[in-house]
Amino acid sequence: MSKVTITDLTLRDGHQSLIATRMRTEDMLPICEKMDAVGFWSLEVWGGATFDACLRFLKEDPWERLRQLREALPNTRLQMLLRGQNLLGYRHYADDVVRGFVAKSADNGMDVFRIFDAMNDTRNVRVAIEAVKKEGKHAQGAISYTTSPVHTPEQFVTMAREMVDMGCDSIAIKDMAGLLTPYATGELVSALTDAVAVPIHLHTHATAGLSEMCHLKAVENGAANINTAMSAFAGGTSHAPTESMVAALHDSQYSTDLDLMALQEIGFYFREIRKKYHQFESEFTGVDTRVQTTQVPGGMISNLVSQLKAQGALDKVNQVMTEIPRVREDLGYPPLVTPTSQIVGTQAVMNVLTEERYQTITNEVKSYLQGRYGRTPGQVNPVVRRKAIGDAEVIECRPADLLQDEMDTLREQVGDLAQSEEDVMIYAMFPDLGREYLEHRRDGKLVPEPLEPVGAKAEKKNAPVEFKATLHGETYHIKVTGTGHKRDHERPFYVTVDGMPEEIVVETLDELA
Ligand code: PYR
């Protein structure tokens, strides 16, 4: 039995899960010295959606963020989440882009690369793993954890063995939705520790309220490392709190030996920081066990709510939640994680909003059914496939085998806008967004998305929901009981007037107040 180490996720998955990846570098740097002194095994600070969010919303150079964090955290391993052949984007890139991206990440300070594939097709992680090893860095192979009639613990063990054979230094169970239960965790960790000689790390989400129990079962069954987030960015669709897990394991054979008081101080810092980002708080906080029955991750639920709101179809949310598992089954039960969560989620929305299921089929679903994201875990629905791609060929090879090297073309396309190879990578990841970012930077026009002042939301919340109104000499008792969402400027409020239900349309909540 040995000590347990901790990877703290606050600076990547913590804020990605709770405030839509909006934490700015300026809010990370002041606390780095203290975080660096804690003795974490690693800090996950980069990758996943952070690259996209830096460019799209924060107008920050993601590479500059990495360099600054490297400088501010000299004593702690920096860790990132890499989506295998999808890197930090949503499509497969050619192998030369994968190798170049990994090399630049290592040059700029990355130590640990957690690499996953949304289909668990190990062919899609091989090039990235080899590239990390070539740079002399830590390659961590991640299993995208899911449950379905075609997934078994034995398959995950086989996958772990394959990734270790490819050169991985550790294996992570990546439970991105919070599907794990404590006993399933114990069983899987035990099977993995028996099967492979490298350390097992556990990454799970707190959505269903099970994460601390899962971590406990993981360490009891031999996990070397657990992933947590500082309490201010823990819970809900995020992770188990770092401070609580340190306290839970204290004085046991699994003790992390981290200083709880030092952690508390860091926790208070983040408590204040989170307030700044209140406008990005998800509507789903606290415990939501629906993920255990629908398999729909919390982050995906909030995305769906925004998609449906934009279509004026928020009332269809429950239908979409029921449709997602059906689409997933039709597609052969892929784990739901970027990009398959978007592929399945968007098709489910289409299926609900159109008269007939699969009346409209997205291009991503067509590509998926042609094998362009990799091998599907189970059989796909042949009727849906025929409808989507007719007699088109389904590829059997690794999807990136069909891609020509891209770097020369990308360099040529971006031209003088790129002042470094890192800039070329910005363009490579997201050609439209990357070009726009580089142009705005050249023209001195980078404007980050504004933050609403702290308290702005609180004021709105305080608008009266029950009041008396006098009209033509008659006094009514009005109680607002809920809002519907049609178009943003025309929101009906459901009210009771003297106890009778009424619908009134007002321009804004402020006007009503
Ligand atoms: C990501 O790909 O961004 C995840 O957090 C899974």
Coordinates of C-alpha atoms and ligand atoms in Angstrom, one line a residue:
M1 CA 0.0 0.0 0.0
S2 CA 1.4 3.4 -0.9
K3 CA 0.8 7.1 -0.7
V4 CA -1.7 8.6 -3.1
T5 CA -0.8 11.5 -5.3
I6 CA -3.1 14.2 -6.6
T7 CA -3.5 15.9 -9.9
D8 CA -5.4 19.2 -9.4
L9 CA -7.7 20.1 -12.3
T10 CA -8.9 23.6 -11.2
L11 CA -7.0 25.4 -14.0
R12 CA -8.4 23.2 -16.8
D13 CA -11.3 20.9 -16.3
G14 CA -12.5 22.6 -13.1
H15 CA -13.4 25.9 -14.9
Q16 CA -14.2 24.1 -18.1
S17 CA -16.9 22.1 -16.3
L18 CA -18.3 25.0 -14.2
I19 CA -17.8 28.3 -15.9
A20 CA -17.6 27.3 -19.6
T21 CA -13.7 27.5 -19.7
R22 CA -13.7 31.2 -19.1
M23 CA -11.0 31.6 -16.4
R24 CA -8.4 34.1 -17.6
T25 CA -4.7 33.7 -17.2
E26 CA -4.6 36.9 -15.1
D27 CA -6.7 35.1 -12.5
M28 CA -4.5 32.0 -12.5
L29 CA -1.0 33.6 -12.1
P30 CA -1.4 35.3 -8.7
I31 CA -2.0 31.9 -7.0
C32 CA 0.6 29.9 -8.8
E33 CA 3.3 30.3 -6.3
K34 CA 1.2 28.8 -3.6
M35 CA -0.1 26.0 -5.8
D36 CA 3.5 25.2 -6.9
A37 CA 4.5 24.8 -3.2
V38 CA 1.8 22.3 -2.4
G39 CA 3.4 19.2 -3.9
F40 CA 0.8 18.1 -6.4
W41 CA 1.9 15.2 -8.6
S42 CA 0.7 17.5 -11.5
L43 CA -1.5 20.4 -12.3
E44 CA -3.8 20.0 -15.3
V45 CA -3.7 23.5 -16.8
W46 CA -4.0 23.2 -20.6
G47 CA -5.7 21.4 -23.4
G48 CA -9.3 20.2 -23.7
A49 CA -11.4 23.3 -24.6
T50 CA -9.0 25.9 -23.2
F51 CA -7.2 26.5 -26.5
D52 CA -10.5 27.2 -28.2
A53 CA -11.8 29.3 -25.4
C54 CA -8.6 31.4 -25.2
L55 CA -9.0 32.4 -28.9
R56 CA -12.7 32.6 -29.2
F57 CA -13.7 34.4 -26.0
L58 CA -10.8 35.6 -24.0
K59 CA -8.6 36.8 -26.9
E60 CA -5.6 35.3 -25.2
D61 CA -2.8 33.5 -26.9
P62 CA -3.0 30.0 -25.5
W63 CA 0.7 29.4 -26.1
E64 CA 1.5 32.5 -24.0
R65 CA -0.7 31.2 -21.3
L66 CA 1.3 27.9 -21.2
R67 CA 4.6 29.8 -21.1
Q68 CA 3.4 32.0 -18.3
L69 CA 2.1 29.0 -16.3
R70 CA 5.4 27.2 -16.9
E71 CA 7.3 30.1 -15.5
A72 CA 5.0 30.5 -12.5
L73 CA 5.0 26.8 -11.7
P74 CA 8.6 25.8 -11.9
N75 CA 8.4 22.9 -9.5
T76 CA 5.2 21.1 -10.5
R77 CA 4.5 18.9 -13.6
L78 CA 2.2 20.6 -16.0
Q79 CA -0.4 18.3 -17.6
M80 CA -2.7 18.7 -20.6
L81 CA -5.6 16.8 -22.1
L82 CA -5.1 15.9 -25.7
R83 CA -7.9 14.5 -27.9
G84 CA -5.7 12.0 -29.7
Q85 CA -5.7 12.6 -33.4
N86 CA -8.2 15.4 -32.9
L87 CA -5.6 17.3 -30.8
L88 CA -7.4 20.3 -29.4
G89 CA -10.0 20.5 -32.2
Y90 CA -12.9 18.5 -33.5
R91 CA -11.6 16.7 -36.5
H92 CA -8.7 14.3 -37.3
Y93 CA -5.5 16.1 -38.2
A94 CA -2.7 14.7 -40.3
D95 CA 0.2 13.0 -38.5
D96 CA 2.6 15.8 -39.2
V97 CA 0.3 18.3 -37.4
V98 CA 0.0 15.9 -34.4
R99 CA 3.8 15.5 -34.2
G100 CA 4.3 19.3 -34.6
F101 CA 1.7 20.2 -32.0
V102 CA 3.1 17.8 -29.4
A103 CA 6.6 19.0 -30.0
K104 CA 5.6 22.7 -29.6
S105 CA 3.6 21.8 -26.4
A106 CA 6.7 20.1 -25.0
D107 CA 8.9 23.1 -26.0
N108 CA 6.6 25.5 -24.2
G109 CA 6.6 23.6 -21.0
M110 CA 4.2 20.7 -21.0
D111 CA 5.3 17.6 -19.1
V112 CA 2.3 15.2 -19.0
F113 CA 0.1 14.5 -22.0
R114 CA -3.2 12.7 -21.2
I115 CA -4.3 11.3 -24.5
F116 CA -7.7 9.9 -25.3
D117 CA -9.8 8.9 -28.2
A118 CA -13.6 9.4 -28.2
M119 CA -14.1 6.0 -29.8
N120 CA -11.5 4.3 -27.7
D121 CA -9.9 3.3 -31.0
T122 CA -6.2 2.9 -30.0
R123 CA -5.1 3.5 -33.6
N124 CA -6.1 7.2 -33.0
V125 CA -3.8 7.7 -30.0
R126 CA -0.7 5.9 -31.3
V127 CA 0.9 8.8 -33.2
A128 CA 0.4 11.2 -30.3
I129 CA 1.8 8.7 -27.8
E130 CA 4.9 8.2 -29.9
A131 CA 5.4 11.9 -30.4
V132 CA 5.2 12.5 -26.6
K133 CA 7.8 9.8 -26.0
K134 CA 10.0 11.2 -28.7
E135 CA 10.0 14.5 -26.7
G136 CA 11.0 12.6 -23.6
K137 CA 7.8 13.5 -21.8
H138 CA 5.2 11.5 -19.8
A139 CA 2.5 9.9 -22.0
Q140 CA -0.6 8.9 -20.2
G141 CA -3.1 6.8 -22.1
A142 CA -6.7 7.5 -21.2
I143 CA -9.7 5.1 -21.4
S144 CA -12.8 7.0 -22.2
Y145 CA -15.0 5.3 -19.7
T146 CA -18.6 4.5 -20.6
T147 CA -21.2 1.8 -20.0
S148 CA -23.3 0.0 -22.7
P149 CA -24.3 -3.5 -23.7
V150 CA -21.0 -3.7 -25.7
H151 CA -18.6 -2.4 -23.1
T152 CA -16.9 -4.6 -20.5
P153 CA -14.1 -4.1 -18.0
E154 CA -12.1 -6.7 -20.0
Q155 CA -12.2 -4.4 -23.0
F156 CA -10.8 -1.5 -21.0
V157 CA -8.0 -3.8 -19.7
T158 CA -7.1 -4.8 -23.3
M159 CA -7.1 -1.2 -24.3
A160 CA -4.8 -0.3 -21.3
R161 CA -2.4 -3.1 -22.3
E162 CA -2.3 -1.8 -25.9
M163 CA -1.5 1.7 -24.8
V164 CA 1.2 0.6 -22.4
D165 CA 2.7 -1.4 -25.3
M166 CA 2.6 1.8 -27.3
G167 CA 4.8 3.4 -24.7
C168 CA 2.4 4.9 -22.1
D169 CA 3.9 5.7 -18.7
S170 CA 0.6 5.6 -16.9
I171 CA -3.1 4.9 -17.6
A172 CA -6.0 7.1 -16.7
I173 CA -9.6 6.1 -16.4
K174 CA -11.3 9.1 -17.9
D175 CA -14.9 9.1 -16.6
M176 CA -15.8 12.4 -18.3
A177 CA -19.5 12.1 -17.6
G178 CA -19.5 10.8 -14.0
L179 CA -20.8 7.4 -14.8
L180 CA -18.6 5.5 -12.5
T181 CA -20.1 4.0 -9.3
P182 CA -17.8 3.1 -6.3
Y183 CA -17.9 -0.6 -6.8
A184 CA -17.5 -0.4 -10.6
T185 CA -14.5 1.8 -9.9
G186 CA -13.0 -0.7 -7.5
E187 CA -13.5 -3.6 -9.9
L188 CA -12.0 -1.7 -12.9
V189 CA -9.0 -0.3 -11.0
S190 CA -8.2 -3.7 -9.5
A191 CA -8.4 -5.3 -13.0
L192 CA -6.1 -2.6 -14.4
T193 CA -3.5 -2.7 -11.7
D194 CA -3.4 -6.5 -12.1
A195 CA -2.9 -6.2 -15.8
V196 CA -0.4 -3.4 -16.3
A197 CA 2.7 -2.4 -14.5
V198 CA 2.2 1.3 -14.8
P199 CA 0.4 3.6 -12.3
I200 CA -3.4 4.0 -12.6
H201 CA -4.9 7.5 -12.3
L202 CA -8.6 8.1 -11.8
H203 CA -10.4 11.1 -13.4
T204 CA -14.1 11.2 -12.6
H205 CA -16.8 13.9 -12.3
A206 CA -19.0 14.8 -9.3
T207 CA -22.2 15.2 -11.3
A208 CA -24.1 12.3 -9.7
G209 CA -22.6 12.8 -6.3
L210 CA -20.5 9.7 -6.4
S211 CA -17.0 11.0 -7.1
E212 CA -15.5 11.0 -3.5
M213 CA -16.7 7.4 -3.0
C214 CA -15.2 6.4 -6.4
H215 CA -11.9 7.9 -5.4
L216 CA -11.9 6.0 -2.1
K217 CA -12.6 2.7 -3.8
A218 CA -9.9 3.5 -6.4
V219 CA -7.2 4.1 -3.9
E220 CA -8.2 1.0 -1.9
N221 CA -7.8 -1.0 -5.1
G222 CA -4.4 0.3 -6.0
A223 CA -4.9 3.6 -7.9
A224 CA -1.8 5.7 -7.6
N225 CA -3.3 9.1 -8.3
I226 CA -6.7 10.7 -8.1
N227 CA -7.9 13.9 -9.9
T228 CA -9.6 16.6 -7.9
A229 CA -10.4 20.3 -8.1
M230 CA -10.0 23.0 -5.4
S231 CA -13.3 23.2 -3.5
A232 CA -14.4 26.5 -5.0
F233 CA -14.3 24.8 -8.5
A234 CA -15.5 21.4 -7.3
G235 CA -18.8 19.6 -7.2
G236 CA -21.6 19.7 -9.7
T237 CA -20.4 18.8 -13.2
S238 CA -16.8 19.3 -12.0
H239 CA -14.8 17.0 -9.6
A240 CA -14.4 15.9 -6.0
P241 CA -12.8 18.7 -3.9
T242 CA -9.1 18.5 -3.4
E243 CA -9.2 19.6 0.2
S244 CA -11.9 17.0 1.1
M245 CA -10.0 14.1 -0.5
V246 CA -6.7 15.2 1.3
A247 CA -8.6 15.3 4.6
A248 CA -10.3 12.0 3.9
L249 CA -7.1 10.2 3.3
H250 CA -5.1 11.9 6.0
D251 CA -3.4 9.7 8.6
S252 CA -4.3 6.6 6.6
Q253 CA -2.0 4.3 4.6
Y254 CA -3.1 6.3 1.5
S255 CA -2.3 9.7 2.9
T256 CA -1.4 12.3 0.2
D257 CA 0.8 14.2 2.8
L258 CA -0.4 17.5 1.4
D259 CA -0.9 20.4 3.8
L260 CA -4.6 21.0 4.3
M261 CA -4.2 24.5 5.6
A262 CA -2.1 25.6 2.5
L263 CA -4.9 24.1 0.4
Q264 CA -7.6 26.0 2.2
E265 CA -5.8 29.3 1.6
I266 CA -5.7 28.5 -2.2
G267 CA -9.4 27.5 -1.9
F268 CA -10.3 30.9 -0.6
Y269 CA -8.5 32.6 -3.4
F270 CA -10.6 30.7 -6.0
R271 CA -13.8 31.3 -4.1
E272 CA -13.4 35.0 -4.8
I273 CA -12.3 34.4 -8.4
R274 CA -15.3 32.3 -9.2
K275 CA -17.6 35.2 -8.4
K276 CA -16.1 37.2 -11.3
Y277 CA -17.5 34.6 -13.8
H278 CA -21.0 34.4 -12.5
Q279 CA -22.5 35.0 -15.9
F280 CA -21.1 31.7 -17.1
E281 CA -22.4 29.5 -14.3
S282 CA -24.2 26.5 -15.6
E283 CA -27.9 26.2 -14.8
F284 CA -27.2 22.7 -13.5
T285 CA -25.4 22.8 -10.2
G286 CA -25.4 20.5 -7.3
V287 CA -26.1 16.8 -7.7
D288 CA -27.9 15.4 -10.8
T289 CA -28.1 11.7 -11.0
R290 CA -29.7 11.7 -14.4
V291 CA -26.3 10.9 -15.9
Q292 CA -26.6 7.5 -14.3
T293 CA -29.8 6.7 -16.3
T294 CA -29.5 8.7 -19.5
Q295 CA -25.7 8.7 -19.8
V296 CA -25.9 12.4 -20.9
P297 CA -23.0 14.3 -19.2
G298 CA -23.8 17.4 -17.3
G299 CA -21.8 19.6 -19.7
M300 CA -23.8 18.2 -22.6
I301 CA -27.1 19.0 -20.9
S302 CA -26.2 22.7 -20.6
N303 CA -25.0 22.8 -24.2
L304 CA -28.3 21.3 -25.3
V305 CA -30.2 23.8 -23.3
S306 CA -28.4 26.6 -25.1
Q307 CA -29.0 25.0 -28.5
L308 CA -32.7 24.5 -27.8
K309 CA -33.0 28.0 -26.4
A310 CA -31.6 29.4 -29.6
Q311 CA -34.2 27.5 -31.6
G312 CA -37.0 28.6 -29.3
A313 CA -37.6 25.0 -28.4
L314 CA -36.6 24.7 -24.7
D315 CA -39.7 22.8 -24.0
K316 CA -38.2 19.9 -26.0
V317 CA -35.3 19.3 -23.6
N318 CA -36.8 16.1 -22.1
Q319 CA -37.5 14.7 -25.6
V320 CA -33.9 15.4 -26.6
M321 CA -32.6 13.7 -23.4
T322 CA -34.6 10.6 -24.4
E323 CA -33.4 10.8 -28.0
I324 CA -29.7 11.0 -27.1
P325 CA -29.4 7.4 -25.9
R326 CA -31.3 6.2 -29.0
V327 CA -28.9 8.0 -31.4
R328 CA -26.0 6.7 -29.4
E329 CA -27.3 3.1 -29.8
D330 CA -27.8 3.7 -33.6
L331 CA -24.2 4.8 -33.8
G332 CA -22.9 1.7 -32.0
Y333 CA -22.6 3.1 -28.5
P334 CA -19.7 5.6 -28.7
P335 CA -18.6 7.1 -25.4
L336 CA -20.0 10.6 -25.2
V337 CA -17.0 12.9 -25.1
T338 CA -15.6 15.6 -27.5
P339 CA -16.3 15.2 -30.4
T340 CA -18.8 12.3 -30.2
S341 CA -20.9 14.1 -27.6
Q342 CA -21.4 17.0 -30.0
I343 CA -22.1 14.6 -32.9
V344 CA -24.7 12.6 -31.0
G345 CA -26.2 15.6 -29.3
T346 CA -26.7 17.7 -32.4
Q347 CA -28.3 14.7 -34.3
A348 CA -30.6 14.1 -31.4
V349 CA -31.7 17.8 -31.5
M350 CA -32.3 17.4 -35.3
N351 CA -34.3 14.2 -34.7
V352 CA -36.6 15.9 -32.2
L353 CA -37.0 19.2 -34.1
T354 CA -37.9 17.6 -37.5
E355 CA -41.0 15.5 -38.2
E356 CA -39.2 12.3 -38.8
R357 CA -36.0 10.9 -37.1
Y358 CA -33.0 11.2 -39.4
Q359 CA -34.9 13.4 -41.8
T360 CA -31.9 15.6 -41.6
I361 CA -28.5 14.0 -41.0
T362 CA -25.5 16.1 -40.1
N363 CA -22.3 15.9 -42.1
E364 CA -20.5 14.7 -38.9
V365 CA -22.9 11.8 -38.5
K366 CA -22.3 10.9 -42.2
S367 CA -18.5 11.0 -41.7
Y368 CA -18.9 9.0 -38.5
L369 CA -20.9 6.3 -40.3
Q370 CA -18.2 6.1 -43.0
G371 CA -15.7 5.2 -40.3
R372 CA -13.9 8.6 -40.4
Y373 CA -13.7 8.9 -36.7
G374 CA -12.5 5.3 -36.2
R375 CA -14.0 2.0 -35.3
T376 CA -17.3 2.0 -33.6
P377 CA -17.6 0.1 -30.3
G378 CA -20.7 -1.8 -31.4
Q379 CA -22.6 -2.4 -34.6
V380 CA -24.3 0.7 -36.1
N381 CA -27.9 0.6 -37.2
P382 CA -27.8 -0.5 -40.9
V383 CA -31.0 1.4 -41.7
V384 CA -29.6 4.7 -40.4
R385 CA -26.3 4.1 -42.1
R386 CA -28.0 3.5 -45.5
K387 CA -30.1 6.6 -45.1
A388 CA -27.0 8.6 -44.2
I389 CA -24.4 7.4 -46.7
G390 CA -26.3 5.1 -49.2
D391 CA -23.7 2.8 -50.8
A392 CA -20.7 4.9 -50.0
E393 CA -17.7 2.9 -48.9
V394 CA -17.0 2.5 -45.1
I395 CA -13.3 2.8 -44.4
E396 CA -11.6 0.2 -42.4
C397 CA -8.2 1.8 -41.9
R398 CA -7.1 4.4 -39.3
P399 CA -8.8 7.6 -40.5
A400 CA -5.6 9.6 -40.5
D401 CA -4.0 7.2 -42.9
L402 CA -6.1 8.9 -45.6
L403 CA -4.8 12.3 -44.7
Q404 CA -1.9 13.9 -46.5
D405 CA 0.7 15.8 -44.5
E406 CA -0.8 19.3 -43.9
M407 CA 1.8 21.5 -42.3
D408 CA 3.3 23.0 -45.5
T409 CA -0.1 23.9 -46.9
L410 CA -1.1 25.4 -43.5
R411 CA 2.0 27.5 -43.3
E412 CA 1.4 28.7 -46.9
Q413 CA -2.3 29.5 -46.2
V414 CA -1.6 31.5 -43.0
G415 CA 1.4 33.3 -44.5
D416 CA 2.8 36.4 -42.8
L417 CA 0.0 36.4 -40.2
A418 CA 1.9 33.7 -38.4
Q419 CA 5.0 34.9 -36.6
S420 CA 6.0 31.6 -35.2
E421 CA 5.3 27.9 -35.5
E422 CA 2.9 28.2 -32.5
D423 CA 0.9 30.7 -34.6
V424 CA 0.7 28.2 -37.4
M425 CA -0.7 25.8 -34.9
I426 CA -3.4 28.3 -33.9
Y427 CA -4.4 28.5 -37.5
A428 CA -4.1 24.7 -37.9
M429 CA -6.5 24.0 -35.0
F430 CA -9.2 26.4 -36.1
P431 CA -8.7 27.9 -39.5
D432 CA -11.5 30.5 -39.4
L433 CA -11.2 31.4 -35.7
G434 CA -7.4 31.2 -35.7
R435 CA -7.1 33.5 -38.8
E436 CA -9.5 36.0 -37.2
Y437 CA -7.6 36.0 -34.0
L438 CA -4.2 36.5 -35.8
E439 CA -5.7 39.3 -37.9
H440 CA -7.1 41.1 -34.9
R441 CA -3.8 40.7 -33.0
R442 CA -2.0 42.2 -36.0
D443 CA -4.5 45.1 -36.2
G444 CA -4.4 45.7 -32.4
K445 CA -8.1 44.8 -32.2
L446 CA -8.2 41.9 -29.7
V447 CA -11.2 42.6 -27.4
P448 CA -12.0 40.0 -24.7
E449 CA -15.6 39.2 -24.1
P450 CA -16.8 41.5 -21.3
L451 CA -17.5 40.3 -17.8
E452 CA -20.7 41.4 -16.1
P453 CA -19.9 43.2 -12.9
V454 CA -20.2 41.1 -9.7
G455 CA -23.7 41.5 -8.3
A456 CA -25.3 42.2 -11.7
K457 CA -27.1 38.9 -11.6
A458 CA -28.0 39.2 -8.0
E459 CA -29.8 42.5 -8.8
K460 CA -31.9 40.8 -11.5
K461 CA -32.7 38.0 -9.1
N462 CA -34.0 40.5 -6.6
A463 CA -36.5 41.8 -9.0
P464 CA -39.9 41.4 -7.3
V465 CA -41.8 38.3 -8.2
E466 CA -44.9 39.2 -6.2
F467 CA -46.4 42.7 -6.0
K468 CA -49.6 44.7 -6.1
A469 CA -50.5 46.7 -9.2
T470 CA -53.3 49.3 -9.5
L471 CA -55.0 49.6 -12.9
H472 CA -58.0 51.9 -13.4
G473 CA -58.6 52.0 -9.7
E474 CA -58.5 48.2 -9.3
T475 CA -55.7 46.7 -7.2
Y476 CA -54.4 43.2 -8.3
H477 CA -52.1 40.9 -6.5
I478 CA -49.6 39.7 -9.2
K479 CA -47.3 36.8 -8.7
V480 CA -44.7 35.8 -11.3
T481 CA -44.5 32.0 -11.4
G482 CA -42.1 31.3 -14.3
T483 CA -40.8 32.5 -17.6
G484 CA -41.1 31.0 -21.0
H485 CA -38.5 31.8 -23.7
K486 CA -39.7 32.7 -27.1
R487 CA -37.4 35.3 -28.6
D488 CA -35.1 37.1 -26.4
H489 CA -37.0 40.4 -26.7
E490 CA -40.4 38.9 -26.2
R491 CA -40.5 36.8 -23.1
P492 CA -43.9 35.8 -21.8
F493 CA -44.2 35.6 -18.0
Y494 CA -46.6 33.3 -16.4
V495 CA -48.3 35.0 -13.6
T496 CA -51.3 34.6 -11.4
V497 CA -53.5 37.6 -11.0
D498 CA -55.5 37.4 -7.9
G499 CA -54.9 33.6 -8.0
M500 CA -56.0 33.1 -11.6
P501 CA -53.3 32.0 -14.1
E502 CA -52.5 34.6 -16.9
E503 CA -49.7 35.0 -19.4
I504 CA -48.4 38.5 -20.0
V505 CA -45.7 39.6 -22.4
V506 CA -43.2 42.2 -21.2
E507 CA -40.1 43.5 -22.9
T508 CA -37.6 42.8 -20.2
L509 CA -37.5 41.6 -16.7
D510 CA -36.3 45.0 -15.6
E511 CA -39.4 46.6 -17.1
L512 CA -41.6 44.2 -15.1
A513 CA -39.7 45.1 -12.0
Ligands
PYR1 C1 -12.4 17.8 -23.6 O1 -12.2 17.1 -24.6 O2 -12.4 19.0 -23.6 C2 -12.8 17.1 -22.4 O3 -12.8 17.7 -21.3 C3 -13.2 15.7 -22.4

